[in-house]
Amino acid sequence: MRTSLSQTRRRFVDWLLGTSLGGLVIAVLYPAGRYLVPPASGESATASVTLAVGPGDVPANSGQIFKFGNRAGILLRTPSGELRAFSATCTHLGCIVQYRQDVSHIWCACHNGHFDLNGTNVEGPPPRPLEQYQVNVRGDQIVIGKGA
Amino acid sequence: MKLRERWALAWVWLDARLGLAEIKQLATKKEVPVHRHSVWYYLGGMTLFLFLVQIATGVLLLFYYRPSADGAYESVQFLMAEVQFGWLIRSIHAWSANLMVFTLFLHFLSVLLIKAYRPPRELTWVSGFVLLAVTLGFGFTGYLLPWNELAYFATRVGTEIVAVVPLVGEFLLRVLRGGEDVSGATLTRFYAIHVAVLPAIAIALVALHVFLVQRHGMSVPMDQETRGERPASMPFFPNFFLRDLVGWLLALAVLVTLAAFFPAEMGTKADPFVPAPIGIKPEWYFMFMFQTLKYLPAHILGIEGEAVGIFAFTVGGLLVLLIPFLDRRSARGQASRLFTWFGLVLIAYVVVLTYLGYTANPTQ
């Protein structure tokens, strides 16, 4: 009778110490882990930007990078004279793409990925097309908007 | 009192408190086997020497470096141009890092081919493998710190790789970068990892690794062990130790020559709004992985090519880590051709892909 009572007590104390220790570990690890996760910055709310360059500054068969909120975009004029804009972040591993005049492609230097003038991945490792933006020319201003 | 007597007294005093006699006994008793593969024994010590150089020069760099997107590049520029011998300290740090990865690779490959991971040295292998991973982590995080264009894109690509992990990939990416993109927040994270987290882990692991080497003694090649004869040996102290020192001096000479004639470059300051430069490359020890990712098609069996590639590298790494537990034949003291071939194929793959990485035309 005595032993079983002391065993019960012992088990209770073990349980108490065990859970307290577990609680202590969690109380230390959780804040430290949470501390390492950066606070959400909120998706960039930018819906449209007016570029510093005018339509006359973009010759045919050329492209340039612009800021779209905190992201990079690429504005290009096709050899046939049409203005188009895409996200400049390569869908492969996130490098910034550039326009290649020799092949009239959007090209990523990091892993040799090619996109055609519609932003479609046509060669190399990129798995998806580039996101296309809407280009509006208002007088001598270029306005880029999301969702084409 | 004569100097000699004073010294004897000091020894007795210290011995009573530190147990110097035991350490001396250990050092004089330790023997190093001598055979035709003995030369590989020096590579571990050489790597350790270069690691010590990294700690010393790294501490010196901390006196001037400022970890912010606005100040990092400028602080390194100041260090290189204005600070007396700043260029030398930084160049030694950069070259010593490269040499350390190089000697570590050689050390790793020699252990792999001699099959020194056989029981009871499995944990020595595991701790060494983790040290290799930590070293690559040092290289990856340190590369970003000067905040130049090459480093910026290498980090964009390198961190993006964790995003392929199923389910939690995007979350891990955000934690690693300190935000959605590579930014000043990534820089402070990498700085903390590079100068505090990894050194703490590395020092603890080096201690464990050296302790294990000390505990089990140097591994002897299998053919000698199976023949059962006692190999020739030399005392560790001073015979092997002095030879080790010669190796260290040699490493130092190579290091200083490289640093003096090919000082570390600055590059151009990172700008998130310019395209990745043509011919962008990672550090040479990541080149084989980088080049592999270039060759993979967009999709393999319906899965994104890069995910397949990264998964394959992860599995490959795990296989290497577990070699001591997989290679049952050499554990029993039998010849193990399969793992010899595994080692040779691994070396050939890394060498060929690295070669292609430096010679293939980047625009085609």
Short mmCIF file of C-alpha atoms in Angstrom, two decimals:
data_model
loop_
_atom_site.label_atom_id
_atom_site.label_comp_id
_atom_site.label_asym_id
_atom_site.label_seq_id
_atom_site.Cartn_x
_atom_site.Cartn_y
_atom_site.Cartn_z
CA MET A 1 0.00 0.00 0.00
CA ARG A 2 2.77 2.39 1.08
CA THR A 3 4.91 1.61 -1.96
CA SER A 4 2.08 2.07 -4.39
CA LEU A 5 1.25 5.43 -2.81
CA SER A 6 4.88 6.56 -3.06
CA GLN A 7 5.00 5.25 -6.62
CA THR A 8 1.92 7.27 -7.48
CA ARG A 9 3.50 10.31 -5.89
CA ARG A 10 6.72 9.69 -7.72
CA ARG A 11 4.88 9.35 -11.02
CA PHE A 12 2.99 12.55 -10.33
CA VAL A 13 6.21 14.44 -9.56
CA ASP A 14 7.84 13.00 -12.70
CA TRP A 15 4.86 14.09 -14.74
CA LEU A 16 4.90 17.55 -13.17
CA LEU A 17 8.62 18.02 -13.75
CA GLY A 18 8.42 16.56 -17.26
CA THR A 19 5.61 18.83 -18.40
CA SER A 20 7.23 21.84 -16.68
CA LEU A 21 10.46 21.14 -18.49
CA GLY A 22 8.56 20.72 -21.76
CA GLY A 23 6.75 24.00 -21.07
CA LEU A 24 10.04 25.72 -20.33
CA VAL A 25 11.59 24.45 -23.56
CA ILE A 26 8.60 25.65 -25.57
CA ALA A 27 8.57 28.99 -23.72
CA VAL A 28 12.19 29.50 -24.79
CA LEU A 29 12.03 28.10 -28.31
CA TYR A 30 8.74 29.58 -29.47
CA PRO A 31 9.63 33.28 -29.05
CA ALA A 32 13.10 32.66 -30.50
CA GLY A 33 11.65 30.84 -33.50
CA ARG A 34 8.94 33.44 -33.99
CA TYR A 35 11.56 36.18 -33.72
CA LEU A 36 13.39 34.74 -36.73
CA VAL A 37 10.30 34.88 -38.96
CA PRO A 38 10.25 38.36 -40.52
CA PRO A 39 7.06 40.40 -40.02
CA ALA A 40 4.80 40.36 -43.06
CA SER A 41 5.58 43.37 -45.19
CA GLY A 42 2.25 43.15 -47.02
CA GLU A 43 2.11 42.39 -50.71
CA SER A 44 3.08 45.33 -52.82
CA ALA A 45 -0.15 47.20 -53.42
CA THR A 46 1.19 48.87 -56.52
CA ALA A 47 -1.41 48.52 -59.25
CA SER A 48 0.07 50.90 -61.80
CA VAL A 49 3.12 53.07 -62.37
CA THR A 50 3.88 55.95 -64.69
CA LEU A 51 7.33 55.53 -66.16
CA ALA A 52 10.01 58.18 -66.32
CA VAL A 53 10.58 57.36 -69.96
CA GLY A 54 8.25 58.29 -72.83
CA PRO A 55 7.25 56.11 -75.79
CA GLY A 56 9.89 57.86 -77.89
CA ASP A 57 12.67 56.67 -75.58
CA VAL A 58 12.12 53.00 -76.38
CA PRO A 59 13.43 52.12 -79.85
CA ALA A 60 12.11 49.08 -81.69
CA ASN A 61 13.77 45.77 -80.76
CA SER A 62 14.97 46.98 -77.34
CA GLY A 63 14.01 46.65 -73.73
CA GLN A 64 14.65 48.23 -70.34
CA ILE A 65 14.01 47.59 -66.67
CA PHE A 66 11.57 49.73 -64.68
CA LYS A 67 10.48 49.76 -61.05
CA PHE A 68 7.03 48.34 -60.46
CA GLY A 69 6.55 49.05 -56.76
CA ASN A 70 9.33 47.10 -55.09
CA ARG A 71 9.57 44.66 -58.01
CA ALA A 72 11.40 44.94 -61.30
CA GLY A 73 9.54 44.96 -64.61
CA ILE A 74 10.80 44.92 -68.18
CA LEU A 75 9.42 47.23 -70.86
CA LEU A 76 10.17 46.33 -74.46
CA ARG A 77 9.28 47.38 -77.94
CA THR A 78 8.97 44.51 -80.39
CA PRO A 79 10.70 44.72 -83.79
CA SER A 80 7.24 45.43 -85.23
CA GLY A 81 6.90 48.47 -82.95
CA GLU A 82 4.53 47.29 -80.21
CA LEU A 83 5.17 48.19 -76.56
CA ARG A 84 4.89 45.36 -74.04
CA ALA A 85 5.68 44.96 -70.36
CA PHE A 86 6.32 41.94 -68.17
CA SER A 87 7.53 41.11 -64.72
CA ALA A 88 11.35 41.02 -64.95
CA THR A 89 11.71 38.25 -62.37
CA CYS A 90 12.68 35.02 -64.09
CA THR A 91 10.26 32.21 -63.26
CA HIS A 92 13.16 29.79 -62.88
CA LEU A 93 15.20 31.01 -59.91
CA GLY A 94 14.32 34.69 -59.66
CA CYS A 95 17.10 36.55 -61.51
CA ILE A 96 16.31 39.80 -63.34
CA VAL A 97 15.86 39.16 -67.08
CA GLN A 98 17.06 41.36 -69.96
CA TYR A 99 16.17 41.98 -73.59
CA ARG A 100 18.41 40.36 -76.21
CA GLN A 101 18.42 42.22 -79.50
CA ASP A 102 20.32 39.51 -81.40
CA VAL A 103 17.53 36.95 -80.95
CA SER A 104 14.63 39.31 -80.04
CA HIS A 105 13.99 37.34 -76.87
CA ILE A 106 13.69 38.18 -73.22
CA TRP A 107 16.63 36.33 -71.74
CA CYS A 108 17.86 35.38 -68.28
CA ALA A 109 21.64 35.38 -67.92
CA CYS A 110 21.65 33.20 -64.81
CA HIS A 111 20.68 29.86 -66.35
CA ASN A 112 20.24 30.77 -70.01
CA GLY A 113 16.43 30.88 -70.05
CA HIS A 114 14.61 32.32 -73.08
CA PHE A 115 11.16 33.91 -73.25
CA ASP A 116 9.56 35.08 -76.48
CA LEU A 117 7.96 38.49 -77.03
CA ASN A 118 4.75 37.24 -75.38
CA GLY A 119 6.69 36.34 -72.25
CA THR A 120 6.27 32.61 -72.95
CA ASN A 121 9.11 30.38 -71.81
CA VAL A 122 10.48 28.89 -75.03
CA GLU A 123 13.94 27.57 -74.20
CA GLY A 124 16.06 26.59 -71.22
CA PRO A 125 14.98 25.86 -67.66
CA PRO A 126 12.21 28.46 -66.89
CA PRO A 127 9.04 26.49 -66.09
CA ARG A 128 6.40 29.25 -66.52
CA PRO A 129 5.80 32.37 -68.64
CA LEU A 130 6.56 35.83 -67.28
CA GLU A 131 3.62 37.74 -65.83
CA GLN A 132 2.43 40.26 -68.41
CA TYR A 133 1.52 43.85 -67.51
CA GLN A 134 -0.80 46.23 -69.35
CA VAL A 135 0.89 49.06 -71.23
CA ASN A 136 -1.07 52.28 -71.85
CA VAL A 137 0.40 55.18 -73.73
CA ARG A 138 -1.18 58.49 -72.67
CA GLY A 139 0.33 61.26 -74.72
CA ASP A 140 4.04 61.08 -74.05
CA GLN A 141 3.66 59.00 -70.91
CA ILE A 142 3.75 55.25 -70.46
CA VAL A 143 1.52 53.83 -67.74
CA ILE A 144 2.01 50.22 -66.73
CA GLY A 145 -0.78 48.38 -64.95
CA LYS A 146 -1.29 44.91 -63.53
CA GLY A 147 -3.35 42.33 -65.33
CA ALA A 148 -3.13 42.20 -69.08
CA MET B 1 66.91 31.28 -8.56
CA LYS B 2 67.88 30.18 -12.03
CA LEU B 3 65.48 30.46 -14.90
CA ARG B 4 65.41 26.70 -15.31
CA GLU B 5 64.40 26.24 -11.67
CA ARG B 6 61.70 28.87 -11.98
CA TRP B 7 60.38 27.10 -15.03
CA ALA B 8 60.38 23.75 -13.18
CA LEU B 9 58.42 25.32 -10.35
CA ALA B 10 55.94 26.88 -12.74
CA TRP B 11 55.49 23.51 -14.44
CA VAL B 12 54.78 21.80 -11.12
CA TRP B 13 52.29 24.52 -10.17
CA LEU B 14 50.49 24.36 -13.50
CA ASP B 15 50.61 20.56 -13.65
CA ALA B 16 48.84 20.32 -10.29
CA ARG B 17 46.05 22.51 -11.68
CA LEU B 18 45.83 21.58 -15.37
CA GLY B 19 47.13 18.02 -15.48
CA LEU B 20 49.92 18.89 -17.90
CA ALA B 21 51.69 15.58 -17.34
CA GLU B 22 48.67 13.68 -18.70
CA ILE B 23 48.55 15.88 -21.79
CA LYS B 24 52.28 15.42 -22.29
CA GLN B 25 51.91 11.68 -21.88
CA LEU B 26 49.11 11.68 -24.46
CA ALA B 27 51.14 13.72 -26.93
CA THR B 28 54.27 11.58 -26.66
CA LYS B 29 52.33 8.31 -26.82
CA LYS B 30 50.36 9.22 -29.95
CA GLU B 31 51.65 7.50 -33.07
CA VAL B 32 50.86 8.20 -36.72
CA PRO B 33 50.94 5.26 -39.15
CA VAL B 34 53.39 5.55 -42.06
CA HIS B 35 52.44 4.05 -45.43
CA ARG B 36 52.14 5.14 -49.06
CA HIS B 37 48.87 7.01 -48.42
CA SER B 38 50.15 8.89 -45.34
CA VAL B 39 50.39 12.14 -47.28
CA TRP B 40 46.59 12.54 -47.13
CA TYR B 41 46.80 12.84 -43.34
CA TYR B 42 48.09 16.39 -43.74
CA LEU B 43 45.00 17.75 -45.47
CA GLY B 44 42.78 17.80 -42.40
CA GLY B 45 45.37 19.77 -40.46
CA MET B 46 45.86 22.13 -43.36
CA THR B 47 42.12 22.78 -43.48
CA LEU B 48 42.17 23.49 -39.76
CA PHE B 49 45.03 25.94 -40.24
CA LEU B 50 43.10 27.79 -42.96
CA PHE B 51 40.05 27.85 -40.68
CA LEU B 52 42.16 29.55 -38.00
CA VAL B 53 43.30 32.07 -40.62
CA GLN B 54 39.63 32.69 -41.42
CA ILE B 55 38.81 33.39 -37.78
CA ALA B 56 41.74 35.80 -37.40
CA THR B 57 41.14 37.74 -40.62
CA GLY B 58 37.37 37.61 -40.14
CA VAL B 59 37.68 39.28 -36.75
CA LEU B 60 39.86 41.98 -38.32
CA LEU B 61 37.33 42.61 -41.09
CA LEU B 62 34.61 43.13 -38.47
CA PHE B 63 36.40 46.29 -37.30
CA TYR B 64 35.42 48.09 -40.51
CA TYR B 65 32.53 46.21 -42.09
CA ARG B 66 28.99 47.69 -41.85
CA PRO B 67 26.18 45.21 -42.50
CA SER B 68 23.59 47.30 -44.34
CA ALA B 69 22.44 47.61 -47.94
CA ASP B 70 23.46 51.29 -47.91
CA GLY B 71 26.78 50.87 -46.19
CA ALA B 72 28.20 47.42 -46.85
CA TYR B 73 29.68 48.02 -50.29
CA GLU B 74 31.04 51.43 -49.25
CA SER B 75 32.60 50.04 -46.07
CA VAL B 76 34.40 47.33 -48.05
CA GLN B 77 35.50 49.94 -50.58
CA PHE B 78 36.87 52.08 -47.74
CA LEU B 79 38.64 49.05 -46.29
CA MET B 80 40.23 48.21 -49.64
CA ALA B 81 41.26 51.75 -50.60
CA GLU B 82 41.95 53.66 -47.38
CA VAL B 83 42.73 51.28 -44.54
CA GLN B 84 46.38 50.26 -44.25
CA PHE B 85 46.67 46.63 -45.36
CA GLY B 86 42.88 46.45 -45.59
CA TRP B 87 43.19 44.96 -49.07
CA LEU B 88 45.59 42.34 -47.73
CA ILE B 89 43.36 41.23 -44.86
CA ARG B 90 40.31 40.98 -47.12
CA SER B 91 42.23 39.22 -49.88
CA ILE B 92 43.65 36.70 -47.43
CA HIS B 93 40.16 36.10 -46.04
CA ALA B 94 38.77 35.54 -49.54
CA TRP B 95 41.62 33.33 -50.75
CA SER B 96 41.86 31.38 -47.53
CA ALA B 97 38.15 30.63 -47.85
CA ASN B 98 38.71 29.21 -51.32
CA LEU B 99 41.79 27.25 -50.31
CA MET B 100 39.99 25.92 -47.27
CA VAL B 101 37.11 24.61 -49.39
CA PHE B 102 39.70 23.11 -51.74
CA THR B 103 41.72 21.31 -49.05
CA LEU B 104 38.48 20.25 -47.40
CA PHE B 105 37.27 18.70 -50.67
CA LEU B 106 40.60 16.87 -51.04
CA HIS B 107 40.46 15.70 -47.43
CA PHE B 108 36.88 14.51 -47.96
CA LEU B 109 37.70 12.68 -51.20
CA SER B 110 40.79 11.01 -49.77
CA VAL B 111 38.80 9.74 -46.79
CA LEU B 112 36.10 8.55 -49.19
CA LEU B 113 38.52 6.64 -51.42
CA ILE B 114 40.66 5.20 -48.62
CA LYS B 115 37.35 4.25 -46.97
CA ALA B 116 38.49 5.66 -43.65
CA TYR B 117 34.83 5.93 -42.65
CA ARG B 118 34.78 2.23 -41.69
CA PRO B 119 33.71 1.33 -38.14
CA PRO B 120 34.31 2.72 -35.59
CA ARG B 121 34.80 6.02 -37.45
CA GLU B 122 31.24 6.55 -38.74
CA LEU B 123 30.65 9.57 -36.54
CA THR B 124 33.98 11.08 -37.55
CA TRP B 125 32.69 10.90 -41.13
CA VAL B 126 29.30 12.35 -40.19
CA SER B 127 30.84 15.24 -38.23
CA GLY B 128 33.21 15.87 -41.15
CA PHE B 129 30.34 15.88 -43.62
CA VAL B 130 28.39 18.37 -41.53
CA LEU B 131 31.56 20.49 -41.34
CA LEU B 132 31.72 20.42 -45.13
CA ALA B 133 28.11 21.60 -45.29
CA VAL B 134 28.84 24.32 -42.71
CA THR B 135 31.85 25.42 -44.77
CA LEU B 136 29.71 25.73 -47.90
CA GLY B 137 27.26 27.73 -45.75
CA PHE B 138 30.15 30.01 -44.75
CA GLY B 139 30.98 30.48 -48.42
CA PHE B 140 27.41 31.19 -49.44
CA THR B 141 26.67 33.69 -46.65
CA GLY B 142 30.07 35.39 -46.85
CA TYR B 143 29.78 35.88 -50.59
CA LEU B 144 26.83 38.26 -50.15
CA LEU B 145 28.45 40.49 -47.54
CA PRO B 146 30.33 42.88 -49.92
CA TRP B 147 26.89 43.51 -51.48
CA ASN B 148 28.01 43.51 -55.08
CA GLU B 149 26.10 42.56 -58.20
CA LEU B 150 27.45 39.02 -58.58
CA ALA B 151 26.82 38.23 -54.94
CA TYR B 152 23.34 39.71 -55.10
CA PHE B 153 22.22 37.48 -57.97
CA ALA B 154 24.03 34.43 -56.61
CA THR B 155 22.05 34.94 -53.41
CA ARG B 156 18.78 35.44 -55.28
CA VAL B 157 19.30 32.14 -57.09
CA GLY B 158 20.72 30.29 -54.10
CA THR B 159 17.95 31.27 -51.72
CA GLU B 160 15.22 30.70 -54.33
CA ILE B 161 16.31 27.06 -54.25
CA VAL B 162 14.70 26.50 -50.83
CA ALA B 163 11.35 27.53 -52.36
CA VAL B 164 11.14 24.15 -54.12
CA VAL B 165 10.70 22.38 -50.76
CA PRO B 166 7.09 21.13 -50.81
CA LEU B 167 4.51 22.93 -48.63
CA VAL B 168 6.86 25.08 -46.51
CA GLY B 169 9.19 26.27 -49.31
CA GLU B 170 7.80 29.80 -49.57
CA PHE B 171 7.85 30.19 -45.79
CA LEU B 172 11.46 29.00 -45.56
CA LEU B 173 12.40 31.38 -48.35
CA ARG B 174 10.91 34.30 -46.44
CA VAL B 175 12.70 33.33 -43.22
CA LEU B 176 16.01 32.93 -45.05
CA ARG B 177 15.70 36.24 -46.88
CA GLY B 178 14.11 38.17 -44.04
CA GLY B 179 11.39 39.24 -46.48
CA GLU B 180 10.02 38.56 -49.94
CA ASP B 181 13.16 39.59 -51.79
CA VAL B 182 16.89 39.69 -51.27
CA SER B 183 17.35 43.02 -49.49
CA GLY B 184 19.16 44.70 -46.61
CA ALA B 185 17.21 42.37 -44.33
CA THR B 186 18.85 39.39 -46.06
CA LEU B 187 22.23 41.01 -45.59
CA THR B 188 21.86 41.35 -41.79
CA ARG B 189 20.61 37.77 -41.58
CA PHE B 190 23.51 36.41 -43.58
CA TYR B 191 25.87 38.55 -41.52
CA ALA B 192 24.56 37.10 -38.26
CA ILE B 193 24.79 33.57 -39.66
CA HIS B 194 28.27 34.14 -41.09
CA VAL B 195 29.95 35.76 -38.09
CA ALA B 196 28.09 34.16 -35.16
CA VAL B 197 25.94 31.12 -35.88
CA LEU B 198 28.22 29.18 -38.21
CA PRO B 199 31.45 29.90 -36.29
CA ALA B 200 29.85 28.59 -33.09
CA ILE B 201 28.66 25.42 -34.85
CA ALA B 202 31.96 24.99 -36.70
CA ILE B 203 34.14 25.33 -33.61
CA ALA B 204 32.03 22.83 -31.68
CA LEU B 205 32.12 20.38 -34.60
CA VAL B 206 35.85 20.78 -35.16
CA ALA B 207 36.38 20.00 -31.48
CA LEU B 208 34.22 16.87 -31.79
CA HIS B 209 35.91 15.84 -35.05
CA VAL B 210 39.43 16.23 -33.65
CA PHE B 211 38.42 14.46 -30.46
CA LEU B 212 37.13 11.51 -32.50
CA VAL B 213 40.27 11.40 -34.60
CA GLN B 214 42.28 11.43 -31.37
CA ARG B 215 40.12 8.72 -29.80
CA HIS B 216 40.24 6.27 -32.72
CA GLY B 217 43.69 7.16 -34.05
CA MET B 218 44.43 7.58 -37.73
CA SER B 219 42.68 5.15 -40.03
CA VAL B 220 44.95 2.74 -41.87
CA PRO B 221 44.19 1.69 -45.49
CA MET B 222 42.12 -1.46 -45.66
CA ASP B 223 44.62 -3.73 -47.39
CA GLN B 224 47.14 -3.09 -44.62
CA GLU B 225 44.57 -3.61 -41.90
CA THR B 226 43.37 -6.93 -43.33
CA ARG B 227 46.91 -8.20 -43.63
CA GLY B 228 46.99 -7.70 -39.89
CA GLU B 229 50.55 -6.47 -39.78
CA ARG B 230 51.41 -3.55 -37.60
CA PRO B 231 52.25 -0.69 -39.96
CA ALA B 232 55.32 1.42 -39.50
CA SER B 233 54.61 4.57 -37.53
CA MET B 234 56.13 7.79 -36.31
CA PRO B 235 55.52 9.67 -33.07
CA PHE B 236 52.95 12.43 -33.43
CA PHE B 237 55.06 14.76 -31.35
CA PRO B 238 57.38 16.12 -32.59
CA ASN B 239 57.83 14.15 -35.87
CA PHE B 240 54.37 14.40 -37.39
CA PHE B 241 53.61 17.73 -35.78
CA LEU B 242 56.66 19.37 -37.34
CA ARG B 243 55.76 17.94 -40.75
CA ASP B 244 52.26 19.32 -40.22
CA LEU B 245 53.80 22.73 -39.52
CA VAL B 246 55.68 22.54 -42.81
CA GLY B 247 52.34 21.94 -44.50
CA TRP B 248 50.89 24.94 -42.73
CA LEU B 249 53.79 27.12 -43.80
CA LEU B 250 53.32 25.89 -47.35
CA ALA B 251 49.62 26.79 -47.22
CA LEU B 252 50.50 30.20 -45.80
CA ALA B 253 53.01 30.81 -48.61
CA VAL B 254 50.44 29.91 -51.29
CA LEU B 255 47.84 32.02 -49.53
CA VAL B 256 49.96 35.13 -49.24
CA THR B 257 51.16 34.82 -52.84
CA LEU B 258 47.62 34.58 -54.15
CA ALA B 259 46.40 37.44 -51.95
CA ALA B 260 49.28 39.70 -53.00
CA PHE B 261 49.11 39.03 -56.74
CA PHE B 262 45.37 38.52 -57.12
CA PRO B 263 43.67 40.71 -54.52
CA ALA B 264 39.94 40.22 -53.94
CA GLU B 265 37.79 42.27 -56.28
CA MET B 266 35.02 44.72 -55.44
CA GLY B 267 32.69 44.31 -58.43
CA THR B 268 29.89 46.83 -58.89
CA LYS B 269 27.44 47.65 -56.16
CA ALA B 270 24.30 45.48 -56.10
CA ASP B 271 21.21 47.03 -57.70
CA PRO B 272 17.95 45.05 -57.57
CA PHE B 273 16.75 46.89 -60.68
CA VAL B 274 19.35 45.89 -63.24
CA PRO B 275 19.34 42.63 -65.20
CA ALA B 276 21.61 39.82 -64.09
CA PRO B 277 24.98 40.38 -65.81
CA ILE B 278 25.97 38.12 -68.72
CA GLY B 279 28.32 35.35 -67.66
CA ILE B 280 27.13 35.45 -64.03
CA LYS B 281 28.74 32.67 -62.01
CA PRO B 282 28.64 31.39 -58.47
CA GLU B 283 31.77 30.54 -56.50
CA TRP B 284 33.68 27.67 -58.14
CA TYR B 285 32.59 25.11 -55.56
CA PHE B 286 28.93 25.66 -56.44
CA MET B 287 29.63 25.65 -60.17
CA PHE B 288 28.78 22.00 -60.83
CA MET B 289 25.31 22.46 -59.30
CA PHE B 290 24.78 25.76 -61.12
CA GLN B 291 25.76 24.22 -64.46
CA THR B 292 23.53 21.20 -63.88
CA LEU B 293 20.55 23.51 -63.32
CA LYS B 294 21.33 25.18 -66.65
CA TYR B 295 21.10 21.90 -68.54
CA LEU B 296 17.85 20.68 -66.97
CA PRO B 297 14.74 21.20 -69.11
CA ALA B 298 11.75 23.19 -67.81
CA HIS B 299 9.85 20.02 -66.94
CA ILE B 300 10.89 16.45 -66.24
CA LEU B 301 7.99 13.97 -66.05
CA GLY B 302 5.62 16.85 -65.35
CA ILE B 303 7.69 18.21 -62.45
CA GLU B 304 9.64 21.46 -62.71
CA GLY B 305 13.19 20.70 -63.84
CA GLU B 306 14.90 22.66 -61.08
CA ALA B 307 12.89 20.84 -58.40
CA VAL B 308 14.03 17.51 -59.83
CA GLY B 309 17.64 18.69 -59.92
CA ILE B 310 17.61 20.02 -56.38
CA PHE B 311 15.88 16.88 -55.13
CA ALA B 312 18.57 14.79 -56.84
CA PHE B 313 21.35 16.82 -55.17
CA THR B 314 19.64 16.43 -51.80
CA VAL B 315 19.39 12.66 -52.23
CA GLY B 316 23.02 12.58 -53.42
CA GLY B 317 24.13 14.52 -50.35
CA LEU B 318 22.20 12.19 -48.04
CA LEU B 319 23.76 9.14 -49.71
CA VAL B 320 27.22 10.58 -49.14
CA LEU B 321 26.37 11.34 -45.50
CA LEU B 322 25.17 7.76 -44.97
CA ILE B 323 28.03 6.01 -46.80
CA PRO B 324 29.53 4.50 -43.62
CA PHE B 325 26.19 2.83 -42.90
CA LEU B 326 25.54 1.75 -46.49
CA ASP B 327 28.95 0.33 -47.31
CA ARG B 328 28.51 -3.00 -45.50
CA ARG B 329 31.31 -4.73 -47.39
CA SER B 330 34.10 -2.44 -46.32
CA ALA B 331 32.65 -2.47 -42.79
CA ARG B 332 33.38 -6.22 -42.82
CA GLY B 333 36.87 -5.56 -44.16
CA GLN B 334 36.07 -6.76 -47.69
CA ALA B 335 36.93 -4.91 -50.88
CA SER B 336 34.05 -2.62 -51.85
CA ARG B 337 34.26 -1.81 -55.56
CA LEU B 338 30.81 -0.25 -55.72
CA PHE B 339 31.75 2.56 -53.34
CA THR B 340 35.12 3.10 -54.97
CA TRP B 341 33.26 3.62 -58.24
CA PHE B 342 30.73 5.84 -56.51
CA GLY B 343 33.59 8.05 -55.33
CA LEU B 344 35.24 8.14 -58.75
CA VAL B 345 31.98 8.93 -60.57
CA LEU B 346 31.26 11.68 -58.05
CA ILE B 347 34.68 13.24 -58.68
CA ALA B 348 34.31 12.92 -62.47
CA TYR B 349 30.84 14.51 -62.40
CA VAL B 350 31.96 17.49 -60.31
CA VAL B 351 35.11 18.03 -62.39
CA VAL B 352 33.38 17.79 -65.79
CA LEU B 353 30.44 20.03 -64.87
CA THR B 354 32.77 22.58 -63.27
CA TYR B 355 34.90 22.57 -66.42
CA LEU B 356 31.82 23.10 -68.59
CA GLY B 357 30.69 25.89 -66.29
CA TYR B 358 33.84 27.82 -67.04
CA THR B 359 34.14 27.05 -70.74
CA ALA B 360 30.59 26.81 -72.15
CA ASN B 361 29.40 29.99 -73.89
CA PRO B 362 27.05 31.71 -71.43
CA THR B 363 24.76 33.11 -74.12
CA GLN B 364 23.99 29.89 -75.97
#
